[in-house]
Amino acid sequence: MLASGLRGRSAVPQHARCHRAPVVGRIIGGRRFSVLVKASTEENQEQRIKRTLEGLDALLGIDPNDPKAGTGSSASTKSATAVAESVSSDAARAASSTPASTSGVSTSNGNGASSSNGASEDQFQKIVEKARQLADAQRSGKSGNVEAQQQQLRQEFETLLTAMSKGNDMLDKEDMKRLKEAAFGPQTFWVTETIPLQEFDKQGLLIRGNLRDQREKVFKHVCDKVAELFGADKFEVIMIEDDQPVNGEPPAPLTGKAATFGPRVAFQIVPTAQAQPPQTNGWRQGAALVLFLLFAASSLQLSLVANITKLPKETLEFFANADNFNSDALPPGLENWDPTSYFITVVPIFISVLGISFSHEIGHRIAAAVRGVKLGPTYFVPNLQLGSFGAITPFTNLLSGRGALWDVAAAGPLAGGLAAAAVLFLGLLQSSPGLLPKELLVPVPTALFQSSLLMGTMVKAVLGDQLTAGTDEVLISPLVIAGWCGLVTTALNTLPIGSLDGGRMMQAAYGRQTLALSSFFSYVGLGLGLLGSSLSLPFGLYVIICQRTAEKYIKDNVSPVSDAKRTATLVAVLTAILILVPMAPEVAQSIGVGRVDNFF
């Protein structure tokens, strides 16, 4: 039952600003449930919640003093005390020290949706009625899926308690009435339900209903009316696709004229401060600076290691033995070695790797400036094999729609990919015999080119006979290494996962459900090592920790982008996959890219 399901969980998050806390009264005659709208400022919030849950226990016929209440399917019914004790003492003190005003919302049918000034009595009555019906059904053995019904009822109750603790920027009954009359109606959006947002990081209302006009037109109308009624800076209107169940059942498919307006939508009316992404502050800027220094260091390390084959053979054999790393003796072979050519080839790799990453970020910022999007500091993600895994570039304001999201997301891979491709092709041209002195070239294993199906094929097409099946090493320009690493980094960030650039593009072009599906298959590819080879595990961990969630700071989450952008998204994702998929050994042998290496 509801009360037992609440055991061990706090009905109000500890971070909630408990400005208001209306109280549920006692059950009268097992059928009526009164709501005390005005609570005493001295009453402790823990006691009020305890009384609420005791009332629900009474409604369900549960005696908390019954020694048998600890067993059976309804055993966990000591929830009143458990939940009351789990409420934050800080929140309780805040509630007891704040005047008890009210700010809840209710659920109602039809366009006459209402919102009461306080914990909505209608909402409480509906929760209580559902709890009573669930208890009756269970006693008669016709309860069906009890777990699912209990979960839904518990969620509604927690949402209501969360709404009861919100501050003064919620819509009251009069505000909701004005909004309903001005923004919604039979010609725009017929409201069927108005409920508190079920997201604990947001306050506000979720308004569900049916479109009566074109989606973009209705959205603009609602935004204009909200700004007209409450001012331009008080509330934000967010339009989302409404795929949530209705009374536990999936929403019915749209038919008739409603189907011509696209998918079912809902509107979120959210205080502006709650709708905005996290803002830049001192510690974020400090973290960005530290990560940039680490990125520069990892890029330098990459440049030094990429040229390690230019060291004398005796030195390489010395470092091949791990025990020699603790030796203070000078490695053999360095006594008469001239390091000039070594450091000359380090510089172009270092500068090019930094330049490609900067091009990527500049692309983002140019597109953001054009689209009126504000970006936070760039957080580079250092990696010793590539220089970096790219960067995290957060938004600091709401995006107007999916089109703006796509433009900003696609600009980075486009700029960075073009810069990396230009560096790679210039390096391949310089690698032709006779164009550069031998000391300015870098010997690399030919097996390197087997790690990418697309780029390995391109390298073979340009270098031709310099790559043969029996050759272990080939001399190439340092720019080939920088361009290669830059393209791999760009491809990794174009994978359709979470809030990576490719994930944002996929979300903007095809929606959240398609993004979830593409993310799953991308994770499978990374997990099996089919994408990125040795880079798949560290990159997969980085994405899961930092970039797995879809972008949510968008006002219009429903209106699609153009067909051209949808096609470009598929081309970008396919190109990224071809770059990251290694060559099969037989393919490598057939085109003459190194020896057969069964790295699969």
Coordinates of C-alpha atoms in Angstrom, one line a residue:
M1 CA 0.0 0.0 0.0
L2 CA 1.0 3.6 -0.3
A3 CA 2.1 4.1 3.3
S4 CA 4.1 0.9 3.3
G5 CA 5.7 1.8 0.0
L6 CA 6.9 5.1 1.4
R7 CA 9.0 3.4 4.1
G8 CA 12.6 4.5 4.1
R9 CA 12.2 7.2 1.6
S10 CA 12.0 10.9 2.3
A11 CA 8.9 12.4 0.8
V12 CA 10.5 15.8 0.4
P13 CA 14.1 16.0 -0.9
Q14 CA 16.6 17.5 1.6
H15 CA 17.5 20.3 -0.9
A16 CA 13.9 21.4 -1.2
R17 CA 13.2 25.0 -0.1
C18 CA 10.5 24.3 2.3
H19 CA 8.9 27.7 2.2
R20 CA 5.4 26.2 2.5
A21 CA 4.1 23.0 4.0
P22 CA 0.3 22.5 4.1
V23 CA -1.0 19.7 6.1
V24 CA -3.3 16.8 5.6
G25 CA -5.8 16.3 8.3
R26 CA -7.2 13.2 9.9
I27 CA -9.5 10.7 8.2
I28 CA -13.1 11.3 9.2
G29 CA -15.3 8.2 8.9
G30 CA -12.8 6.4 6.7
R31 CA -14.1 8.3 3.6
R32 CA -13.4 12.1 4.0
F33 CA -10.0 13.6 3.9
S34 CA -9.7 17.3 5.0
V35 CA -6.8 19.6 4.2
L36 CA -5.5 22.1 6.6
V37 CA -4.6 24.9 4.2
K38 CA -3.2 27.2 6.8
A39 CA -0.6 25.6 9.1
S40 CA 0.8 27.2 12.2
T41 CA 4.3 28.6 11.8
E42 CA 5.4 26.9 15.0
E43 CA 4.3 23.4 13.9
N44 CA 7.1 21.1 13.1
Q45 CA 7.2 19.7 9.5
E46 CA 8.2 16.2 10.6
Q47 CA 5.0 16.0 12.8
R48 CA 2.9 17.3 9.9
I49 CA 4.2 14.7 7.5
K50 CA 3.8 12.0 10.1
R51 CA 0.2 13.0 10.6
T52 CA -0.3 12.9 6.8
L53 CA 1.0 9.3 6.6
E54 CA -0.9 8.3 9.6
G55 CA -4.1 9.4 7.8
L56 CA -3.2 7.3 4.8
D57 CA -2.5 4.3 7.1
A58 CA -6.0 4.9 8.6
L59 CA -7.5 5.1 5.1
L60 CA -6.0 1.8 4.1
G61 CA -7.2 0.1 7.3
I62 CA -3.6 -0.3 8.7
D63 CA -3.2 -0.1 12.5
P64 CA 0.4 1.0 13.2
N65 CA 0.1 -0.4 16.7
D66 CA -0.9 -3.8 15.5
P67 CA 1.9 -6.2 16.2
K68 CA 1.0 -8.2 13.1
A69 CA 1.6 -5.2 10.8
G70 CA 5.2 -6.2 10.4
T71 CA 4.4 -9.2 8.3
G72 CA 2.7 -10.1 5.0
S73 CA 2.3 -8.2 1.8
S74 CA 1.3 -5.1 3.8
A75 CA 4.0 -5.7 6.3
S76 CA 6.1 -2.6 5.8
T77 CA 3.5 -0.2 7.2
K78 CA 5.6 1.5 9.8
S79 CA 6.2 4.2 7.2
A80 CA 4.8 7.2 9.1
T81 CA 7.5 7.2 11.7
A82 CA 10.2 6.1 9.2
V83 CA 9.4 8.8 6.7
A84 CA 9.0 11.5 9.3
E85 CA 12.3 10.6 10.8
S86 CA 13.9 10.6 7.3
V87 CA 12.9 14.2 6.6
S88 CA 15.8 16.6 6.8
S89 CA 16.0 18.4 10.1
D90 CA 17.3 21.5 8.3
A91 CA 14.2 21.4 6.1
A92 CA 12.0 21.0 9.1
R93 CA 13.5 24.0 10.8
A94 CA 13.1 26.0 7.6
A95 CA 9.5 25.1 7.4
S96 CA 8.8 25.9 11.1
S97 CA 10.5 29.3 10.7
T98 CA 8.6 30.3 7.6
P99 CA 5.1 31.6 7.4
A100 CA 2.9 28.8 6.2
S101 CA 1.5 30.0 2.9
T102 CA 0.5 27.7 0.2
S103 CA 1.5 26.9 -3.4
G104 CA 0.2 23.6 -4.8
V105 CA -1.5 22.7 -7.9
S106 CA -4.4 20.3 -8.7
T107 CA -5.3 17.9 -11.4
S108 CA -8.5 18.5 -13.2
N109 CA -10.1 17.5 -16.5
G110 CA -11.1 19.7 -19.3
N111 CA -9.9 23.1 -20.1
G112 CA -11.1 24.3 -16.7
A113 CA -7.8 23.0 -15.1
S114 CA -7.3 24.7 -11.8
S115 CA -4.5 25.4 -9.3
S116 CA -5.3 26.0 -5.7
N117 CA -3.4 28.4 -3.5
G118 CA -2.0 25.8 -1.2
A119 CA -1.8 22.0 -1.1
S120 CA -4.6 21.3 -3.5
E121 CA -7.5 19.7 -1.8
D122 CA -8.6 18.2 -5.2
Q123 CA -5.2 16.6 -5.7
F124 CA -5.2 15.1 -2.2
Q125 CA -8.7 13.8 -2.6
K126 CA -7.7 12.1 -5.9
I127 CA -4.7 10.5 -4.2
V128 CA -6.8 9.3 -1.3
E129 CA -9.5 7.9 -3.6
K130 CA -6.9 6.0 -5.5
A131 CA -5.4 4.6 -2.3
R132 CA -8.9 3.6 -1.1
Q133 CA -9.6 1.8 -4.4
L134 CA -6.3 0.1 -4.3
A135 CA -6.9 -1.2 -0.8
D136 CA -10.4 -2.4 -1.7
A137 CA -9.2 -4.1 -4.8
Q138 CA -6.4 -5.9 -2.9
R139 CA -8.8 -7.1 -0.2
S140 CA -11.1 -8.5 -2.9
G141 CA -8.2 -10.1 -4.8
K142 CA -8.7 -8.0 -7.9
S143 CA -5.8 -5.6 -7.5
G144 CA -3.9 -6.7 -10.6
N145 CA -0.3 -5.3 -10.8
V146 CA -0.1 -4.1 -7.2
E147 CA 3.6 -3.1 -7.4
A148 CA 3.0 -0.8 -10.4
Q149 CA -0.1 0.8 -8.9
Q150 CA 1.7 1.4 -5.6
Q151 CA 4.7 2.9 -7.4
Q152 CA 2.5 5.3 -9.3
L153 CA 0.5 6.3 -6.2
R154 CA 3.7 6.8 -4.2
Q155 CA 5.2 9.0 -7.0
E156 CA 2.1 11.2 -7.1
F157 CA 2.2 11.6 -3.3
E158 CA 5.9 12.5 -3.3
T159 CA 5.3 15.0 -6.1
L160 CA 2.5 16.6 -4.2
L161 CA 4.6 16.9 -1.1
T162 CA 7.4 18.4 -3.1
A163 CA 5.1 21.0 -4.6
M164 CA 3.9 21.8 -1.1
S165 CA 7.4 22.9 -0.1
K166 CA 8.0 25.3 -3.1
G167 CA 8.5 29.0 -2.9
N168 CA 6.6 32.1 -3.9
D169 CA 7.4 31.9 -7.7
M170 CA 4.8 29.2 -8.3
L171 CA 1.6 29.9 -10.1
D172 CA -1.4 30.4 -7.8
K173 CA -5.0 29.8 -8.6
E174 CA -5.6 33.3 -10.0
D175 CA -2.5 33.1 -12.1
M176 CA -3.4 29.8 -13.5
K177 CA -6.9 31.1 -14.3
R178 CA -5.5 34.1 -16.2
L179 CA -3.1 31.9 -18.1
K180 CA -5.8 29.4 -19.0
E181 CA -8.1 32.1 -20.4
A182 CA -5.3 34.0 -22.2
A183 CA -3.0 31.2 -23.6
F184 CA -5.1 28.0 -23.8
G185 CA -8.5 27.2 -25.2
P186 CA -10.4 25.3 -27.9
Q187 CA -8.5 27.2 -30.6
T188 CA -5.0 26.6 -29.4
F189 CA -4.4 23.9 -26.8
W190 CA -7.2 22.1 -24.9
V191 CA -5.9 21.4 -21.4
T192 CA -6.8 18.1 -19.9
E193 CA -4.5 18.0 -16.9
T194 CA -2.3 20.3 -14.8
I195 CA 0.1 18.7 -12.4
P196 CA 3.3 19.7 -10.6
L197 CA 6.5 18.9 -12.4
Q198 CA 7.9 15.5 -11.4
E199 CA 11.5 16.7 -11.8
F200 CA 13.2 17.5 -8.5
D201 CA 15.5 20.0 -10.1
K202 CA 12.6 22.1 -11.4
Q203 CA 9.6 23.8 -9.9
G204 CA 6.6 24.7 -12.0
L205 CA 3.7 23.1 -13.8
L206 CA 3.3 20.5 -16.4
I207 CA 0.3 21.2 -18.6
R208 CA -1.0 18.3 -20.7
G209 CA -3.7 18.4 -23.3
N210 CA -4.4 18.3 -27.1
L211 CA -3.2 20.6 -29.8
R212 CA -5.9 22.6 -31.7
D213 CA -3.5 24.4 -34.1
Q214 CA 0.0 24.1 -35.5
R215 CA 2.5 23.3 -32.9
E216 CA 5.0 26.2 -33.5
K217 CA 2.1 28.7 -33.7
V218 CA 0.7 27.5 -30.4
F219 CA 4.1 27.5 -28.7
K220 CA 4.8 31.1 -29.7
H221 CA 1.3 32.1 -28.6
V222 CA 1.8 30.5 -25.1
C223 CA 5.3 32.1 -24.8
D224 CA 3.9 35.5 -25.7
K225 CA 1.0 35.3 -23.3
V226 CA 3.2 34.1 -20.4
A227 CA 5.5 37.1 -21.0
E228 CA 2.6 39.4 -21.2
L229 CA 0.9 38.2 -18.0
F230 CA 3.9 37.7 -15.7
G231 CA 6.8 39.7 -17.3
A232 CA 9.5 38.5 -19.6
D233 CA 11.9 37.3 -16.9
K234 CA 9.7 35.4 -14.4
F235 CA 8.7 32.2 -16.2
E236 CA 10.0 30.1 -19.1
V237 CA 7.8 28.0 -21.3
I238 CA 9.2 24.6 -22.4
M239 CA 7.5 22.4 -24.9
I240 CA 8.2 18.7 -24.7
E241 CA 6.8 15.6 -26.4
D242 CA 4.2 14.0 -24.1
D243 CA 4.6 10.3 -24.1
Q244 CA 3.8 9.7 -20.4
P245 CA 1.0 7.3 -19.5
V246 CA -2.5 8.5 -18.7
N247 CA -4.0 6.7 -15.7
G248 CA -1.3 4.0 -16.0
E249 CA -2.1 3.4 -19.7
P250 CA 0.0 4.5 -22.8
P251 CA -1.5 7.6 -24.4
A252 CA -4.0 6.9 -27.2
P253 CA -2.7 7.5 -30.7
L254 CA -3.8 10.8 -32.2
T255 CA -6.5 10.7 -34.8
G256 CA -8.3 13.0 -37.1
K257 CA -7.2 16.7 -37.3
A258 CA -5.1 16.3 -34.1
A259 CA -2.8 13.9 -35.9
T260 CA -1.9 16.6 -38.5
F261 CA -0.3 18.7 -35.8
G262 CA 2.4 16.2 -35.1
P263 CA 3.1 14.3 -31.9
R264 CA 1.3 14.9 -28.6
V265 CA 2.9 17.7 -26.6
A266 CA 2.9 19.2 -23.1
F267 CA 4.0 22.5 -21.8
Q268 CA 6.2 23.2 -18.7
I269 CA 5.8 26.5 -17.0
V270 CA 9.0 26.9 -15.1
P271 CA 10.5 29.8 -13.1
T272 CA 13.3 31.3 -15.1
A273 CA 15.9 30.7 -12.4
Q274 CA 15.0 27.0 -12.3
A275 CA 15.0 26.6 -16.1
Q276 CA 18.5 27.9 -16.8
P277 CA 21.6 25.7 -17.0
P278 CA 24.3 26.0 -14.3
Q279 CA 26.1 29.3 -14.6
T280 CA 29.9 29.9 -14.8
N281 CA 31.6 30.7 -11.6
G282 CA 35.1 30.9 -10.2
W283 CA 35.7 27.2 -9.5
R284 CA 34.4 26.2 -13.0
Q285 CA 36.8 28.6 -14.6
G286 CA 39.6 27.3 -12.4
A287 CA 38.8 23.7 -13.4
A288 CA 38.8 24.7 -17.1
L289 CA 42.3 26.2 -16.7
V290 CA 43.7 23.2 -14.9
L291 CA 42.2 20.8 -17.6
F292 CA 43.7 23.0 -20.3
L293 CA 47.2 22.7 -18.8
L294 CA 46.8 19.0 -18.5
F295 CA 45.6 18.9 -22.1
A296 CA 48.7 20.9 -23.2
A297 CA 50.9 18.5 -21.2
S298 CA 49.3 15.4 -22.7
S299 CA 49.7 16.9 -26.2
L300 CA 53.4 17.4 -25.5
Q301 CA 53.7 13.9 -24.3
L302 CA 52.0 12.6 -27.4
S303 CA 54.4 14.6 -29.6
L304 CA 57.5 13.2 -27.7
V305 CA 56.3 9.6 -27.8
A306 CA 55.3 9.8 -31.5
N307 CA 59.0 10.4 -32.3
I308 CA 60.4 7.8 -30.0
T309 CA 61.6 5.6 -32.9
K310 CA 64.1 8.4 -33.7
L311 CA 66.0 7.5 -30.6
P312 CA 69.1 5.3 -31.0
K313 CA 68.3 1.6 -31.0
E314 CA 70.4 0.9 -27.9
T315 CA 68.4 3.5 -26.0
L316 CA 65.1 1.9 -27.0
E317 CA 66.3 -1.5 -25.9
F318 CA 67.4 -0.1 -22.6
F319 CA 63.9 1.4 -21.9
A320 CA 62.3 -1.9 -23.1
N321 CA 63.4 -3.3 -19.8
A322 CA 61.2 -2.0 -17.0
D323 CA 63.9 -2.5 -14.4
N324 CA 66.1 0.1 -16.1
F325 CA 63.6 2.9 -15.3
N326 CA 65.0 3.0 -11.7
S327 CA 68.6 3.4 -12.9
D328 CA 70.4 6.7 -12.6
A329 CA 72.8 5.8 -15.3
L330 CA 72.6 7.6 -18.7
P331 CA 70.9 5.3 -21.2
P332 CA 73.3 3.9 -23.8
G333 CA 73.4 5.4 -27.2
L334 CA 72.8 9.0 -26.1
E335 CA 76.5 10.0 -25.6
N336 CA 77.0 11.2 -29.1
W337 CA 73.3 11.5 -30.2
D338 CA 72.2 14.8 -31.8
P339 CA 68.6 15.5 -30.6
T340 CA 68.0 18.3 -33.1
S341 CA 66.0 16.3 -35.6
Y342 CA 64.0 14.7 -32.8
F343 CA 62.8 18.0 -31.4
I344 CA 62.2 19.5 -34.8
T345 CA 59.6 16.8 -35.5
V346 CA 58.1 17.2 -32.1
V347 CA 57.1 20.8 -32.7
P348 CA 54.7 20.4 -35.7
I349 CA 52.8 17.6 -33.9
F350 CA 52.4 19.6 -30.8
I351 CA 51.2 22.7 -32.5
S352 CA 48.9 20.8 -34.9
V353 CA 47.2 18.9 -32.2
L354 CA 46.5 22.1 -30.2
G355 CA 45.4 23.9 -33.4
I356 CA 42.9 21.1 -34.4
S357 CA 41.3 21.2 -30.9
F358 CA 41.1 25.0 -30.9
S359 CA 39.5 24.9 -34.4
H360 CA 36.8 22.5 -33.0
E361 CA 36.0 24.8 -30.1
I362 CA 36.1 28.0 -32.3
G363 CA 33.5 26.3 -34.5
H364 CA 31.2 25.8 -31.6
R365 CA 31.6 29.4 -30.4
I366 CA 31.0 31.0 -33.8
A367 CA 27.8 29.0 -34.3
A368 CA 26.7 29.8 -30.8
A369 CA 27.2 33.5 -31.4
V370 CA 25.2 33.4 -34.6
R371 CA 22.4 31.5 -32.9
G372 CA 22.4 33.6 -29.7
V373 CA 23.5 30.7 -27.5
K374 CA 25.8 31.3 -24.5
L375 CA 28.5 28.8 -23.8
G376 CA 30.4 28.2 -20.6
P377 CA 34.2 27.6 -20.3
T378 CA 35.7 24.7 -22.3
Y379 CA 36.7 21.7 -20.3
F380 CA 39.4 19.8 -22.3
V381 CA 39.6 16.1 -21.6
P382 CA 43.3 15.1 -21.7
N383 CA 44.4 11.7 -23.2
L384 CA 47.9 10.4 -23.6
Q385 CA 47.2 8.6 -26.9
L386 CA 45.4 11.4 -28.8
G387 CA 46.3 14.5 -26.8
S388 CA 42.6 14.8 -25.8
F389 CA 39.3 13.1 -26.1
G390 CA 37.8 16.5 -27.1
A391 CA 36.2 18.9 -24.7
I392 CA 33.0 19.5 -22.7
T393 CA 31.3 22.8 -23.7
P394 CA 28.2 23.4 -21.6
F395 CA 25.4 25.8 -22.4
T396 CA 24.7 28.6 -20.0
N397 CA 21.3 29.7 -21.4
L398 CA 18.2 28.0 -22.8
L399 CA 18.3 27.1 -26.5
S400 CA 15.4 28.3 -28.6
G401 CA 14.9 24.9 -30.2
R402 CA 16.4 21.8 -31.8
G403 CA 17.7 23.7 -34.8
A404 CA 19.9 25.9 -32.6
L405 CA 21.1 22.7 -30.8
W406 CA 22.1 21.1 -34.1
D407 CA 23.9 24.1 -35.4
V408 CA 26.0 24.6 -32.4
A409 CA 26.8 20.9 -32.0
A410 CA 27.6 20.3 -35.7
A411 CA 29.9 23.3 -36.0
G412 CA 32.6 21.8 -33.8
P413 CA 33.1 18.5 -35.6
L414 CA 32.8 20.3 -38.9
A415 CA 35.6 22.8 -38.1
G416 CA 37.8 20.3 -36.2
G417 CA 37.3 17.6 -38.9
L418 CA 38.2 19.9 -41.7
A419 CA 41.3 21.2 -39.9
A420 CA 42.4 17.6 -39.1
A421 CA 41.8 16.4 -42.7
A422 CA 43.8 19.3 -44.1
V423 CA 46.7 18.6 -41.7
L424 CA 46.6 14.9 -42.6
F425 CA 46.5 15.4 -46.4
L426 CA 49.3 18.0 -46.2
G427 CA 51.4 15.5 -44.2
L428 CA 50.7 12.7 -46.7
L429 CA 51.9 15.0 -49.5
Q430 CA 55.0 15.9 -47.5
S431 CA 55.6 12.1 -47.0
S432 CA 56.2 11.6 -50.7
P433 CA 59.9 10.7 -51.4
G434 CA 62.2 13.6 -51.9
L435 CA 59.9 16.4 -50.6
L436 CA 61.4 16.5 -47.1
P437 CA 64.8 15.6 -45.8
K438 CA 64.8 12.2 -44.1
E439 CA 65.7 13.6 -40.7
L440 CA 62.4 15.6 -40.7
L441 CA 60.3 12.4 -41.3
V442 CA 59.2 10.1 -38.6
P443 CA 59.3 6.3 -38.8
V444 CA 56.1 4.7 -37.7
P445 CA 54.9 1.0 -37.8
T446 CA 52.7 0.3 -40.8
A447 CA 50.3 -1.5 -38.4
L448 CA 49.2 1.9 -37.3
F449 CA 47.2 2.3 -40.5
Q450 CA 45.2 -0.8 -39.8
S451 CA 43.5 0.9 -36.9
S452 CA 41.1 2.8 -39.2
L453 CA 39.3 1.4 -42.2
L454 CA 38.6 4.8 -43.8
M455 CA 41.9 6.6 -43.0
G456 CA 44.0 3.5 -43.7
T457 CA 42.5 3.2 -47.1
M458 CA 43.2 6.9 -47.8
V459 CA 46.8 6.7 -46.7
K460 CA 47.3 3.7 -49.0
A461 CA 45.8 5.6 -51.9
V462 CA 48.2 8.5 -51.4
L463 CA 51.4 6.8 -50.4
G464 CA 50.9 3.8 -52.7
D465 CA 54.0 1.6 -53.0
Q466 CA 55.6 3.1 -49.8
L467 CA 53.2 0.8 -48.0
T468 CA 53.8 -2.9 -48.8
A469 CA 52.7 -6.0 -47.0
G470 CA 56.3 -6.9 -46.0
T471 CA 57.2 -3.5 -44.6
D472 CA 57.3 -3.0 -40.9
E473 CA 57.9 0.8 -40.9
V474 CA 57.3 3.7 -43.2
L475 CA 58.7 7.3 -43.1
I476 CA 55.9 9.9 -42.8
S477 CA 55.6 13.6 -42.1
P478 CA 54.9 14.5 -38.4
L479 CA 51.7 16.2 -39.7
V480 CA 50.2 12.8 -40.6
I481 CA 50.4 11.8 -36.9
A482 CA 48.7 15.0 -35.8
G483 CA 46.0 14.9 -38.5
W484 CA 45.4 11.2 -37.7
C485 CA 44.9 11.9 -34.0
G486 CA 42.7 14.9 -34.8
L487 CA 40.4 12.9 -37.0
V488 CA 40.1 10.1 -34.4
T489 CA 39.2 12.6 -31.7
T490 CA 36.6 14.2 -34.0
A491 CA 35.1 10.8 -34.8
L492 CA 34.8 9.8 -31.2
N493 CA 33.0 13.1 -30.4
T494 CA 30.6 12.5 -33.4
L495 CA 29.3 9.2 -32.0
P496 CA 25.6 9.5 -31.3
I497 CA 25.8 9.3 -27.5
G498 CA 24.3 11.5 -24.8
S499 CA 25.6 15.0 -24.9
L500 CA 28.5 14.4 -27.2
D501 CA 28.4 16.5 -30.3
G502 CA 27.1 13.5 -32.3
G503 CA 24.5 12.9 -29.5
R504 CA 23.3 16.4 -29.6
M505 CA 23.0 16.3 -33.4
M506 CA 21.1 13.0 -33.3
Q507 CA 18.8 14.4 -30.6
A508 CA 18.1 17.5 -32.6
A509 CA 17.6 15.6 -35.8
Y510 CA 15.6 12.6 -34.7
G511 CA 14.6 13.1 -31.0
R512 CA 15.4 11.6 -27.7
Q513 CA 14.1 8.1 -28.4
T514 CA 16.3 7.7 -31.4
L515 CA 19.2 9.1 -29.4
A516 CA 18.7 6.4 -26.7
L517 CA 18.7 3.7 -29.3
S518 CA 21.8 5.0 -31.1
S519 CA 23.6 5.4 -27.7
F520 CA 22.9 1.8 -26.9
F521 CA 24.5 0.5 -30.1
S522 CA 27.4 2.9 -29.7
Y523 CA 28.0 1.6 -26.2
V524 CA 28.0 -2.0 -27.5
G525 CA 30.5 -1.0 -30.2
L526 CA 32.8 0.6 -27.6
G527 CA 32.4 -2.3 -25.2
L528 CA 33.4 -4.9 -27.8
G529 CA 36.3 -2.8 -29.0
L530 CA 34.8 -2.4 -32.5
L531 CA 34.9 1.4 -32.3
G532 CA 38.2 3.0 -31.5
S533 CA 40.1 -0.2 -30.8
S534 CA 42.3 0.4 -27.7
L535 CA 40.7 3.7 -27.1
S536 CA 37.2 2.2 -26.7
L537 CA 37.4 1.4 -23.0
P538 CA 38.8 4.7 -21.7
F539 CA 36.5 6.7 -24.0
G540 CA 33.5 4.6 -23.0
L541 CA 34.2 5.2 -19.3
Y542 CA 34.6 9.0 -19.9
V543 CA 31.3 9.2 -21.7
I544 CA 29.4 7.2 -19.1
I545 CA 30.7 9.4 -16.3
C546 CA 30.5 12.8 -18.0
Q547 CA 28.4 12.8 -21.2
R548 CA 25.8 10.1 -21.0
T549 CA 22.7 12.3 -20.5
A550 CA 20.8 14.0 -23.3
E551 CA 20.6 17.7 -23.6
K552 CA 17.6 19.2 -21.7
Y553 CA 18.1 22.9 -21.8
I554 CA 15.9 23.5 -24.9
K555 CA 12.7 25.5 -25.0
D556 CA 11.1 23.8 -28.1
N557 CA 12.0 20.1 -27.7
V558 CA 9.5 18.9 -30.4
S559 CA 9.8 20.9 -33.7
P560 CA 12.2 18.9 -36.0
V561 CA 15.1 20.3 -38.0
S562 CA 15.3 20.3 -41.8
D563 CA 15.7 17.2 -43.9
A564 CA 19.2 18.4 -45.0
K565 CA 20.3 18.5 -41.3
R566 CA 18.9 15.0 -40.7
T567 CA 20.8 13.7 -43.7
A568 CA 24.0 15.5 -42.6
T569 CA 23.6 13.8 -39.2
L570 CA 23.6 10.3 -40.7
V571 CA 26.5 11.2 -43.0
A572 CA 28.5 12.5 -40.0
V573 CA 27.8 9.4 -37.9
L574 CA 28.6 7.0 -40.7
T575 CA 31.9 8.8 -41.4
A576 CA 32.8 8.6 -37.7
I577 CA 32.1 4.9 -37.6
L578 CA 34.3 4.2 -40.7
I579 CA 37.1 6.2 -39.1
L580 CA 36.8 4.2 -35.8
V581 CA 36.3 0.7 -37.2
P582 CA 39.7 -1.1 -37.6
M583 CA 40.6 -2.9 -40.8
A584 CA 40.1 -6.6 -40.9
P585 CA 43.4 -8.4 -41.3
E586 CA 42.5 -9.8 -44.7
V587 CA 41.5 -6.3 -45.9
A588 CA 44.8 -4.9 -44.7
Q589 CA 46.8 -7.6 -46.5
S590 CA 44.8 -7.2 -49.7
I591 CA 45.5 -3.5 -50.0
G592 CA 49.0 -3.8 -48.7
V593 CA 48.7 -1.9 -45.4
G594 CA 51.3 -3.7 -43.2
R595 CA 51.4 -7.3 -42.2
V596 CA 48.4 -9.4 -41.3
D597 CA 47.7 -8.6 -37.6
N598 CA 44.9 -10.6 -36.0
F599 CA 44.1 -7.8 -33.6
F600 CA 40.4 -8.7 -33.6

